[in-house]
Amino acid sequence: MDNLTHSLVGALIGQTGLKRRTGLAMPALIFGANLPDIDAGCVVHGLESLAMRRGLTHGPIAWVVLPLLLAAFIWWFDRWQAKRGTRPESRLPVRFGWLWLLATLACLSHPALDWLNSYGIRLFEPFSQRWFYGDALFIVDVWLWATLGLTLAWSLWREKRDVATWRRPALAGLAAALAYINFNLVLTESARAATPQSQAIAVPVPIRFWERDLIVDVDGAVYMGKGLQRWSLDGGLARDVELLTQRPACLHPMQLPQFAPDNADLAAFLFWSRSPYIDRIERDGKIIDLLKDARFSGRASGQFSIAIPVPTEAETCYFE
């Protein structure tokens, strides 16, 4: 999920009352909820970063190491301020044990949320490179923003006015978010069940959370390919398959590395890709073959694509 969502979850956890357990609890929760995304710096490697993101910093080793490092830094920062005479008098005593526990709780919320979208997460890296997908929420969910943001603001407002029940809005916000997530998990399974293809991938749609794009394999007498169907809660399967690509069985995208074994971008893209397909386009008067992923066929397709060499011997049977 996006970092605003992670931050709101960390802040709401604090507003349930846990922020009163130790000084600097809120920084531990908010930074902890975002900490696994330190791997975002790998974007300097371009397309190769697709194979680096949501892996090691989101896996079991990071669940232990990252909260410990964060708690140690915050504890040191409090001591450093005290030595300089700049530590706020109103700050609660900083307890390392509570800092570590809260940072761990927040850090664990991050992979749990990241699992919910179709981008995926390597949950057990470095012990396994398998990708996991929840397919329940779009990576930026405005409804989740509204739920978390409004209940956080309500809780802070009540706390400022010293209302005894200031924790309740935060608890209600977290409960509502969990209910919304579970409802979307059910919608995803309902969308998959609506298509005869058991391996269909259900991709959440921005804003219209009650709809899913279904990525399906399209079989024909000669061609196989990738296509999209739209499913909605109120209308079921709303349209026939929109063909994204068509190909004969002579070449599959996963076979491309044998023609370009030293292409690091290609290897990274295929490692990350869940539903790869080849698209032939014309750009500046030239014919270009692009490797794409059906999850991002419409949204950000330019960002998630790579120009690839289609071998000469496969060209005649791949395109007509």
mmCIF file of C-alpha atoms in Angstrom:
data_model
loop_
_atom_site.group_PDB
_atom_site.id
_atom_site.type_symbol
_atom_site.label_atom_id
_atom_site.label_comp_id
_atom_site.label_asym_id
_atom_site.label_seq_id
_atom_site.Cartn_x
_atom_site.Cartn_y
_atom_site.Cartn_z
ATOM 1 C CA MET A 1 0.000 0.000 0.000
ATOM 2 C CA ASP A 2 0.982 3.650 -0.231
ATOM 3 C CA ASN A 3 2.879 5.301 2.619
ATOM 4 C CA LEU A 4 -0.026 7.505 3.690
ATOM 5 C CA THR A 5 -2.059 4.383 4.465
ATOM 6 C CA HIS A 6 0.834 2.853 6.404
ATOM 7 C CA SER A 7 1.293 6.084 8.374
ATOM 8 C CA LEU A 8 -2.399 6.348 9.228
ATOM 9 C CA VAL A 9 -2.457 2.762 10.501
ATOM 10 C CA GLY A 10 0.575 3.419 12.706
ATOM 11 C CA ALA A 11 -0.991 6.594 14.098
ATOM 12 C CA LEU A 12 -4.328 4.891 14.796
ATOM 13 C CA ILE A 13 -2.586 2.099 16.680
ATOM 14 C CA GLY A 14 -1.074 4.804 18.863
ATOM 15 C CA GLN A 15 -4.449 6.488 19.378
ATOM 16 C CA THR A 16 -5.898 3.286 20.817
ATOM 17 C CA GLY A 17 -3.940 4.245 23.927
ATOM 18 C CA LEU A 18 -0.671 2.477 23.205
ATOM 19 C CA LYS A 19 1.103 5.798 22.695
ATOM 20 C CA ARG A 20 0.812 6.377 26.451
ATOM 21 C CA ARG A 21 3.031 3.352 27.189
ATOM 22 C CA THR A 22 6.282 5.166 26.526
ATOM 23 C CA GLY A 23 7.645 8.482 25.383
ATOM 24 C CA LEU A 24 8.134 8.810 21.604
ATOM 25 C CA ALA A 25 5.687 5.978 20.973
ATOM 26 C CA MET A 26 4.047 7.738 18.017
ATOM 27 C CA PRO A 27 7.315 8.165 16.079
ATOM 28 C CA ALA A 28 8.053 4.484 16.724
ATOM 29 C CA LEU A 29 4.637 3.493 15.375
ATOM 30 C CA ILE A 30 4.532 5.785 12.341
ATOM 31 C CA PHE A 31 8.144 5.258 11.275
ATOM 32 C CA GLY A 32 7.864 1.547 12.047
ATOM 33 C CA ALA A 33 4.811 1.239 9.825
ATOM 34 C CA ASN A 34 6.827 2.663 6.906
ATOM 35 C CA LEU A 35 10.264 1.229 7.663
ATOM 36 C CA PRO A 36 10.135 -1.824 5.333
ATOM 37 C CA ASP A 37 9.929 0.593 2.405
ATOM 38 C CA ILE A 38 13.573 1.541 2.854
ATOM 39 C CA ASP A 39 14.080 -0.697 -0.161
ATOM 40 C CA ALA A 40 12.473 2.058 -2.264
ATOM 41 C CA GLY A 41 15.962 3.421 -2.778
ATOM 42 C CA CYS A 42 16.643 0.587 -5.193
ATOM 43 C CA VAL A 43 14.651 2.470 -7.871
ATOM 44 C CA VAL A 44 17.984 3.959 -8.934
ATOM 45 C CA HIS A 45 18.555 0.597 -10.627
ATOM 46 C CA GLY A 46 15.639 1.182 -12.997
ATOM 47 C CA LEU A 47 13.702 -1.875 -14.125
ATOM 48 C CA GLU A 48 16.001 -4.149 -12.151
ATOM 49 C CA SER A 49 14.398 -2.703 -9.020
ATOM 50 C CA LEU A 50 11.256 -4.717 -9.812
ATOM 51 C CA ALA A 51 13.131 -7.796 -8.627
ATOM 52 C CA MET A 52 14.411 -6.027 -5.496
ATOM 53 C CA ARG A 53 11.292 -4.387 -4.073
ATOM 54 C CA ARG A 54 9.072 -5.948 -1.432
ATOM 55 C CA GLY A 55 11.553 -8.661 -0.630
ATOM 56 C CA LEU A 56 14.260 -8.738 2.017
ATOM 57 C CA THR A 57 13.069 -5.661 3.950
ATOM 58 C CA HIS A 58 9.548 -7.123 4.074
ATOM 59 C CA GLY A 59 10.550 -10.625 5.235
ATOM 60 C CA PRO A 60 11.056 -12.429 8.576
ATOM 61 C CA ILE A 61 14.595 -11.183 9.257
ATOM 62 C CA ALA A 62 13.449 -7.595 8.762
ATOM 63 C CA TRP A 63 10.530 -8.139 11.156
ATOM 64 C CA VAL A 64 13.092 -8.630 13.931
ATOM 65 C CA VAL A 65 16.003 -6.425 12.882
ATOM 66 C CA LEU A 66 14.234 -3.273 11.631
ATOM 67 C CA PRO A 67 12.099 -2.642 14.779
ATOM 68 C CA LEU A 68 15.144 -3.275 16.970
ATOM 69 C CA LEU A 69 17.212 -0.732 15.044
ATOM 70 C CA LEU A 70 14.390 1.812 15.108
ATOM 71 C CA ALA A 71 13.824 1.390 18.856
ATOM 72 C CA ALA A 72 17.556 1.736 19.508
ATOM 73 C CA PHE A 73 17.731 4.932 17.459
ATOM 74 C CA ILE A 74 14.725 6.514 19.178
ATOM 75 C CA TRP A 75 16.061 5.529 22.619
ATOM 76 C CA TRP A 76 19.445 7.065 21.720
ATOM 77 C CA PHE A 77 17.757 10.203 20.389
ATOM 78 C CA ASP A 78 15.923 10.698 23.697
ATOM 79 C CA ARG A 79 19.194 10.330 25.640
ATOM 80 C CA TRP A 80 20.939 12.681 23.233
ATOM 81 C CA GLN A 81 18.299 15.363 23.746
ATOM 82 C CA ALA A 82 18.553 14.924 27.509
ATOM 83 C CA LYS A 83 22.326 15.515 27.425
ATOM 84 C CA ARG A 84 21.848 18.652 25.336
ATOM 85 C CA GLY A 85 19.139 19.928 27.640
ATOM 86 C CA THR A 86 16.582 20.012 24.803
ATOM 87 C CA ARG A 87 14.405 17.102 25.899
ATOM 88 C CA PRO A 88 10.765 18.287 26.320
ATOM 89 C CA GLU A 89 9.668 18.147 29.954
ATOM 90 C CA SER A 90 6.227 16.917 29.002
ATOM 91 C CA ARG A 91 7.591 13.790 27.294
ATOM 92 C CA LEU A 92 6.863 10.509 29.042
ATOM 93 C CA PRO A 93 9.830 8.367 30.147
ATOM 94 C CA VAL A 94 11.180 6.413 27.184
ATOM 95 C CA ARG A 95 11.111 2.647 27.806
ATOM 96 C CA PHE A 96 13.149 0.629 25.344
ATOM 97 C CA GLY A 97 11.046 -2.528 25.726
ATOM 98 C CA TRP A 98 7.836 -0.736 24.816
ATOM 99 C CA LEU A 99 9.534 1.082 21.943
ATOM 100 C CA TRP A 100 10.649 -2.241 20.498
ATOM 101 C CA LEU A 101 7.222 -3.864 20.932
ATOM 102 C CA LEU A 102 5.391 -0.960 19.307
ATOM 103 C CA ALA A 103 7.893 -0.696 16.456
ATOM 104 C CA THR A 104 7.505 -4.445 15.861
ATOM 105 C CA LEU A 105 3.706 -4.207 15.809
ATOM 106 C CA ALA A 106 3.834 -1.325 13.337
ATOM 107 C CA CYS A 107 6.457 -3.019 11.175
ATOM 108 C CA LEU A 108 4.336 -6.186 10.946
ATOM 109 C CA SER A 109 1.351 -4.143 9.786
ATOM 110 C CA HIS A 110 3.343 -3.140 6.690
ATOM 111 C CA PRO A 111 3.694 -6.542 4.950
ATOM 112 C CA ALA A 112 0.143 -7.398 6.011
ATOM 113 C CA LEU A 113 -1.152 -4.369 4.100
ATOM 114 C CA ASP A 114 1.214 -4.837 1.145
ATOM 115 C CA TRP A 115 -0.063 -8.395 0.691
ATOM 116 C CA LEU A 116 -3.540 -7.041 -0.004
ATOM 117 C CA ASN A 117 -2.888 -5.702 -3.528
ATOM 118 C CA SER A 118 -1.987 -7.370 -6.808
ATOM 119 C CA TYR A 119 1.566 -5.987 -6.923
ATOM 120 C CA GLY A 120 2.572 -8.732 -4.525
ATOM 121 C CA ILE A 121 5.092 -9.322 -1.763
ATOM 122 C CA ARG A 122 7.836 -11.887 -1.173
ATOM 123 C CA LEU A 123 6.681 -12.635 2.338
ATOM 124 C CA PHE A 124 9.422 -15.109 3.287
ATOM 125 C CA GLU A 125 12.460 -13.558 1.600
ATOM 126 C CA PRO A 126 15.340 -14.565 1.868
ATOM 127 C CA PHE A 127 14.125 -18.088 2.640
ATOM 128 C CA SER A 128 11.765 -18.179 -0.329
ATOM 129 C CA GLN A 129 11.405 -15.976 -3.407
ATOM 130 C CA ARG A 130 7.737 -16.825 -3.890
ATOM 131 C CA TRP A 131 5.387 -13.882 -4.463
ATOM 132 C CA PHE A 132 2.124 -13.682 -2.499
ATOM 133 C CA TYR A 133 -0.944 -11.723 -3.649
ATOM 134 C CA GLY A 134 -4.125 -10.787 -1.782
ATOM 135 C CA ASP A 135 -5.795 -9.031 -4.766
ATOM 136 C CA ALA A 136 -8.180 -7.273 -2.368
ATOM 137 C CA LEU A 137 -7.282 -3.558 -2.522
ATOM 138 C CA PHE A 138 -5.863 -1.200 -5.116
ATOM 139 C CA ILE A 139 -2.459 0.071 -4.000
ATOM 140 C CA VAL A 140 -3.964 3.527 -3.276
ATOM 141 C CA ASP A 141 -7.415 3.185 -1.699
ATOM 142 C CA VAL A 142 -9.234 6.477 -1.070
ATOM 143 C CA TRP A 143 -11.956 4.754 0.964
ATOM 144 C CA LEU A 144 -9.353 3.396 3.344
ATOM 145 C CA TRP A 145 -7.784 6.862 3.516
ATOM 146 C CA ALA A 146 -11.142 8.351 4.474
ATOM 147 C CA THR A 147 -11.883 5.720 7.123
ATOM 148 C CA LEU A 148 -8.483 5.906 8.763
ATOM 149 C CA GLY A 149 -8.037 9.655 8.400
ATOM 150 C CA LEU A 150 -11.424 10.708 9.738
ATOM 151 C CA THR A 151 -11.342 8.398 12.760
ATOM 152 C CA LEU A 152 -7.783 9.513 13.544
ATOM 153 C CA ALA A 153 -8.817 13.170 13.400
ATOM 154 C CA TRP A 154 -11.873 12.438 15.567
ATOM 155 C CA SER A 155 -9.752 10.656 18.176
ATOM 156 C CA LEU A 156 -7.179 13.473 18.271
ATOM 157 C CA TRP A 157 -9.947 16.076 18.565
ATOM 158 C CA ARG A 158 -11.527 14.269 21.522
ATOM 159 C CA GLU A 159 -8.142 13.781 23.191
ATOM 160 C CA LYS A 160 -7.334 17.494 22.862
ATOM 161 C CA ARG A 161 -10.584 18.301 24.636
ATOM 162 C CA ASP A 162 -9.810 15.730 27.318
ATOM 163 C CA VAL A 163 -12.803 13.550 26.507
ATOM 164 C CA ALA A 164 -12.455 10.314 28.468
ATOM 165 C CA THR A 165 -13.433 8.119 25.522
ATOM 166 C CA TRP A 166 -10.896 9.595 23.058
ATOM 167 C CA ARG A 167 -9.571 6.104 22.247
ATOM 168 C CA ARG A 168 -12.869 4.808 20.894
ATOM 169 C CA PRO A 169 -12.759 6.489 17.454
ATOM 170 C CA ALA A 170 -9.334 4.942 16.830
ATOM 171 C CA LEU A 171 -10.579 1.495 17.801
ATOM 172 C CA ALA A 172 -13.650 2.001 15.618
ATOM 173 C CA GLY A 173 -11.449 3.112 12.703
ATOM 174 C CA LEU A 174 -9.246 0.036 12.904
ATOM 175 C CA ALA A 175 -12.301 -2.217 13.201
ATOM 176 C CA ALA A 176 -13.950 -0.547 10.195
ATOM 177 C CA ALA A 177 -10.743 -0.884 8.167
ATOM 178 C CA LEU A 178 -10.525 -4.600 8.983
ATOM 179 C CA ALA A 179 -14.187 -5.069 8.016
ATOM 180 C CA TYR A 180 -13.594 -3.220 4.729
ATOM 181 C CA ILE A 181 -10.535 -5.340 3.959
ATOM 182 C CA ASN A 182 -12.391 -8.586 4.659
ATOM 183 C CA PHE A 183 -15.312 -7.442 2.518
ATOM 184 C CA ASN A 184 -12.916 -6.815 -0.364
ATOM 185 C CA LEU A 185 -11.317 -10.229 0.090
ATOM 186 C CA VAL A 186 -14.793 -11.726 -0.317
ATOM 187 C CA LEU A 187 -15.400 -9.587 -3.422
ATOM 188 C CA THR A 188 -12.166 -10.864 -4.964
ATOM 189 C CA GLU A 189 -13.128 -14.494 -4.379
ATOM 190 C CA SER A 190 -16.615 -13.794 -5.771
ATOM 191 C CA ALA A 191 -15.085 -12.277 -8.911
ATOM 192 C CA ARG A 192 -12.828 -15.292 -9.424
ATOM 193 C CA ALA A 193 -15.769 -17.636 -8.937
ATOM 194 C CA ALA A 194 -17.746 -15.787 -11.626
ATOM 195 C CA THR A 195 -15.365 -16.861 -14.390
ATOM 196 C CA PRO A 196 -14.964 -20.482 -15.510
ATOM 197 C CA GLN A 197 -11.185 -20.006 -15.476
ATOM 198 C CA SER A 198 -9.997 -21.058 -12.034
ATOM 199 C CA GLN A 199 -6.620 -19.355 -12.557
ATOM 200 C CA ALA A 200 -8.096 -15.936 -13.361
ATOM 201 C CA ILE A 201 -6.365 -13.031 -11.622
ATOM 202 C CA ALA A 202 -8.682 -10.486 -10.004
ATOM 203 C CA VAL A 203 -7.215 -6.974 -10.015
ATOM 204 C CA PRO A 204 -8.871 -4.289 -7.824
ATOM 205 C CA VAL A 205 -10.050 -1.164 -9.638
ATOM 206 C CA PRO A 206 -9.216 2.371 -8.366
ATOM 207 C CA ILE A 207 -12.047 4.070 -6.418
ATOM 208 C CA ARG A 208 -14.690 1.561 -7.604
ATOM 209 C CA PHE A 209 -13.740 -1.010 -4.969
ATOM 210 C CA TRP A 210 -16.771 -3.167 -5.845
ATOM 211 C CA GLU A 211 -15.305 -3.979 -9.275
ATOM 212 C CA ARG A 212 -12.468 -6.214 -10.444
ATOM 213 C CA ASP A 213 -10.545 -6.577 -13.686
ATOM 214 C CA LEU A 214 -10.240 -10.278 -14.386
ATOM 215 C CA ILE A 215 -7.142 -11.336 -16.292
ATOM 216 C CA VAL A 216 -7.973 -14.487 -18.218
ATOM 217 C CA ASP A 217 -6.269 -16.750 -20.706
ATOM 218 C CA VAL A 218 -7.966 -16.648 -24.101
ATOM 219 C CA ASP A 219 -7.802 -19.859 -26.154
ATOM 220 C CA GLY A 220 -8.671 -20.195 -29.806
ATOM 221 C CA ALA A 221 -8.124 -22.492 -32.754
ATOM 222 C CA VAL A 222 -4.762 -20.902 -33.507
ATOM 223 C CA TYR A 223 -4.021 -18.269 -30.913
ATOM 224 C CA MET A 224 -3.723 -18.059 -27.174
ATOM 225 C CA GLY A 225 -3.425 -14.749 -25.377
ATOM 226 C CA LYS A 226 -4.289 -12.493 -22.484
ATOM 227 C CA GLY A 227 -7.575 -10.688 -22.036
ATOM 228 C CA LEU A 228 -9.539 -8.617 -19.527
ATOM 229 C CA GLN A 229 -13.064 -8.969 -18.214
ATOM 230 C CA ARG A 230 -14.730 -6.510 -15.834
ATOM 231 C CA TRP A 231 -16.695 -7.863 -12.879
ATOM 232 C CA SER A 232 -18.820 -5.801 -10.525
ATOM 233 C CA LEU A 233 -20.769 -6.648 -7.388
ATOM 234 C CA ASP A 234 -24.033 -5.374 -8.808
ATOM 235 C CA GLY A 235 -23.698 -6.666 -12.371
ATOM 236 C CA GLY A 236 -21.484 -9.756 -12.416
ATOM 237 C CA LEU A 237 -19.391 -10.178 -15.566
ATOM 238 C CA ALA A 238 -20.173 -6.943 -17.382
ATOM 239 C CA ARG A 239 -18.504 -7.468 -20.735
ATOM 240 C CA ASP A 240 -16.875 -9.918 -23.106
ATOM 241 C CA VAL A 241 -13.142 -10.398 -23.055
ATOM 242 C CA GLU A 242 -11.104 -7.417 -24.238
ATOM 243 C CA LEU A 243 -8.086 -8.974 -25.953
ATOM 244 C CA LEU A 244 -4.779 -7.540 -24.785
ATOM 245 C CA THR A 245 -2.567 -9.752 -26.897
ATOM 246 C CA GLN A 246 -2.649 -12.864 -28.993
ATOM 247 C CA ARG A 247 0.095 -15.334 -29.645
ATOM 248 C CA PRO A 248 0.535 -18.817 -31.086
ATOM 249 C CA ALA A 249 2.134 -21.485 -28.953
ATOM 250 C CA CYS A 250 5.503 -21.064 -30.711
ATOM 251 C CA LEU A 251 6.748 -18.486 -28.210
ATOM 252 C CA HIS A 252 5.906 -17.715 -24.611
ATOM 253 C CA PRO A 253 7.264 -14.598 -22.855
ATOM 254 C CA MET A 254 9.024 -16.785 -20.306
ATOM 255 C CA GLN A 255 11.134 -18.200 -23.148
ATOM 256 C CA LEU A 256 12.640 -14.801 -23.988
ATOM 257 C CA PRO A 257 15.708 -15.062 -21.697
ATOM 258 C CA GLN A 258 17.139 -17.819 -23.905
ATOM 259 C CA PHE A 259 17.388 -15.247 -26.710
ATOM 260 C CA ALA A 260 18.788 -12.504 -24.437
ATOM 261 C CA PRO A 261 20.562 -14.290 -21.561
ATOM 262 C CA ASP A 262 22.511 -11.198 -20.478
ATOM 263 C CA ASN A 263 19.552 -8.818 -20.329
ATOM 264 C CA ALA A 264 19.274 -8.006 -16.604
ATOM 265 C CA ASP A 265 16.168 -5.845 -17.085
ATOM 266 C CA LEU A 266 14.384 -8.695 -18.848
ATOM 267 C CA ALA A 267 15.277 -11.189 -16.124
ATOM 268 C CA ALA A 268 14.097 -8.787 -13.405
ATOM 269 C CA PHE A 269 10.829 -8.049 -15.218
ATOM 270 C CA LEU A 270 9.981 -11.723 -15.685
ATOM 271 C CA PHE A 271 10.847 -12.484 -12.049
ATOM 272 C CA TRP A 272 8.429 -9.772 -10.925
ATOM 273 C CA SER A 273 5.768 -10.316 -13.575
ATOM 274 C CA ARG A 274 2.673 -12.309 -12.795
ATOM 275 C CA SER A 275 0.966 -12.261 -16.166
ATOM 276 C CA PRO A 276 3.502 -11.312 -18.882
ATOM 277 C CA TYR A 277 2.551 -10.681 -22.482
ATOM 278 C CA ILE A 278 4.137 -9.166 -25.580
ATOM 279 C CA ASP A 279 2.637 -6.136 -27.296
ATOM 280 C CA ARG A 280 3.763 -4.834 -30.688
ATOM 281 C CA ILE A 281 3.432 -1.060 -31.116
ATOM 282 C CA GLU A 282 4.573 1.619 -33.545
ATOM 283 C CA ARG A 283 6.637 4.478 -32.087
ATOM 284 C CA ASP A 284 8.314 7.226 -34.109
ATOM 285 C CA GLY A 285 7.834 5.215 -37.278
ATOM 286 C CA LYS A 286 9.473 2.126 -35.795
ATOM 287 C CA ILE A 287 7.947 -1.186 -34.771
ATOM 288 C CA ILE A 288 8.749 -1.994 -31.135
ATOM 289 C CA ASP A 289 7.987 -5.146 -29.177
ATOM 290 C CA LEU A 290 7.158 -4.445 -25.529
ATOM 291 C CA LEU A 291 6.974 -6.916 -22.696
ATOM 292 C CA LYS A 292 4.138 -5.950 -20.354
ATOM 293 C CA ASP A 293 2.219 -7.332 -17.409
ATOM 294 C CA ALA A 294 -1.555 -7.650 -17.729
ATOM 295 C CA ARG A 295 -2.045 -6.301 -14.184
ATOM 296 C CA PHE A 296 -0.888 -2.909 -15.460
ATOM 297 C CA SER A 297 -2.162 -3.060 -19.036
ATOM 298 C CA GLY A 298 -4.059 0.220 -18.739
ATOM 299 C CA ARG A 299 -2.761 1.882 -15.585
ATOM 300 C CA ALA A 300 0.910 2.853 -15.642
ATOM 301 C CA SER A 301 1.576 0.462 -18.526
ATOM 302 C CA GLY A 302 4.456 2.631 -19.717
ATOM 303 C CA GLN A 303 6.146 2.433 -16.333
ATOM 304 C CA PHE A 304 5.836 -1.347 -16.191
ATOM 305 C CA SER A 305 7.056 -2.344 -19.649
ATOM 306 C CA ILE A 306 10.330 -3.159 -21.346
ATOM 307 C CA ALA A 307 11.429 -3.214 -24.973
ATOM 308 C CA ILE A 308 12.493 -6.736 -25.894
ATOM 309 C CA PRO A 309 14.010 -8.543 -28.862
ATOM 310 C CA VAL A 310 11.625 -11.011 -30.480
ATOM 311 C CA PRO A 311 13.789 -13.654 -32.222
ATOM 312 C CA THR A 312 13.603 -13.606 -36.017
ATOM 313 C CA GLU A 313 12.576 -17.236 -36.212
ATOM 314 C CA ALA A 314 9.556 -16.549 -34.011
ATOM 315 C CA GLU A 315 8.424 -13.293 -35.652
ATOM 316 C CA THR A 316 6.483 -14.859 -38.503
ATOM 317 C CA CYS A 317 4.448 -17.081 -36.223
ATOM 318 C CA TYR A 318 4.111 -14.556 -33.415
ATOM 319 C CA PHE A 319 2.586 -11.712 -35.388
ATOM 320 C CA GLU A 320 0.471 -11.610 -38.507
#
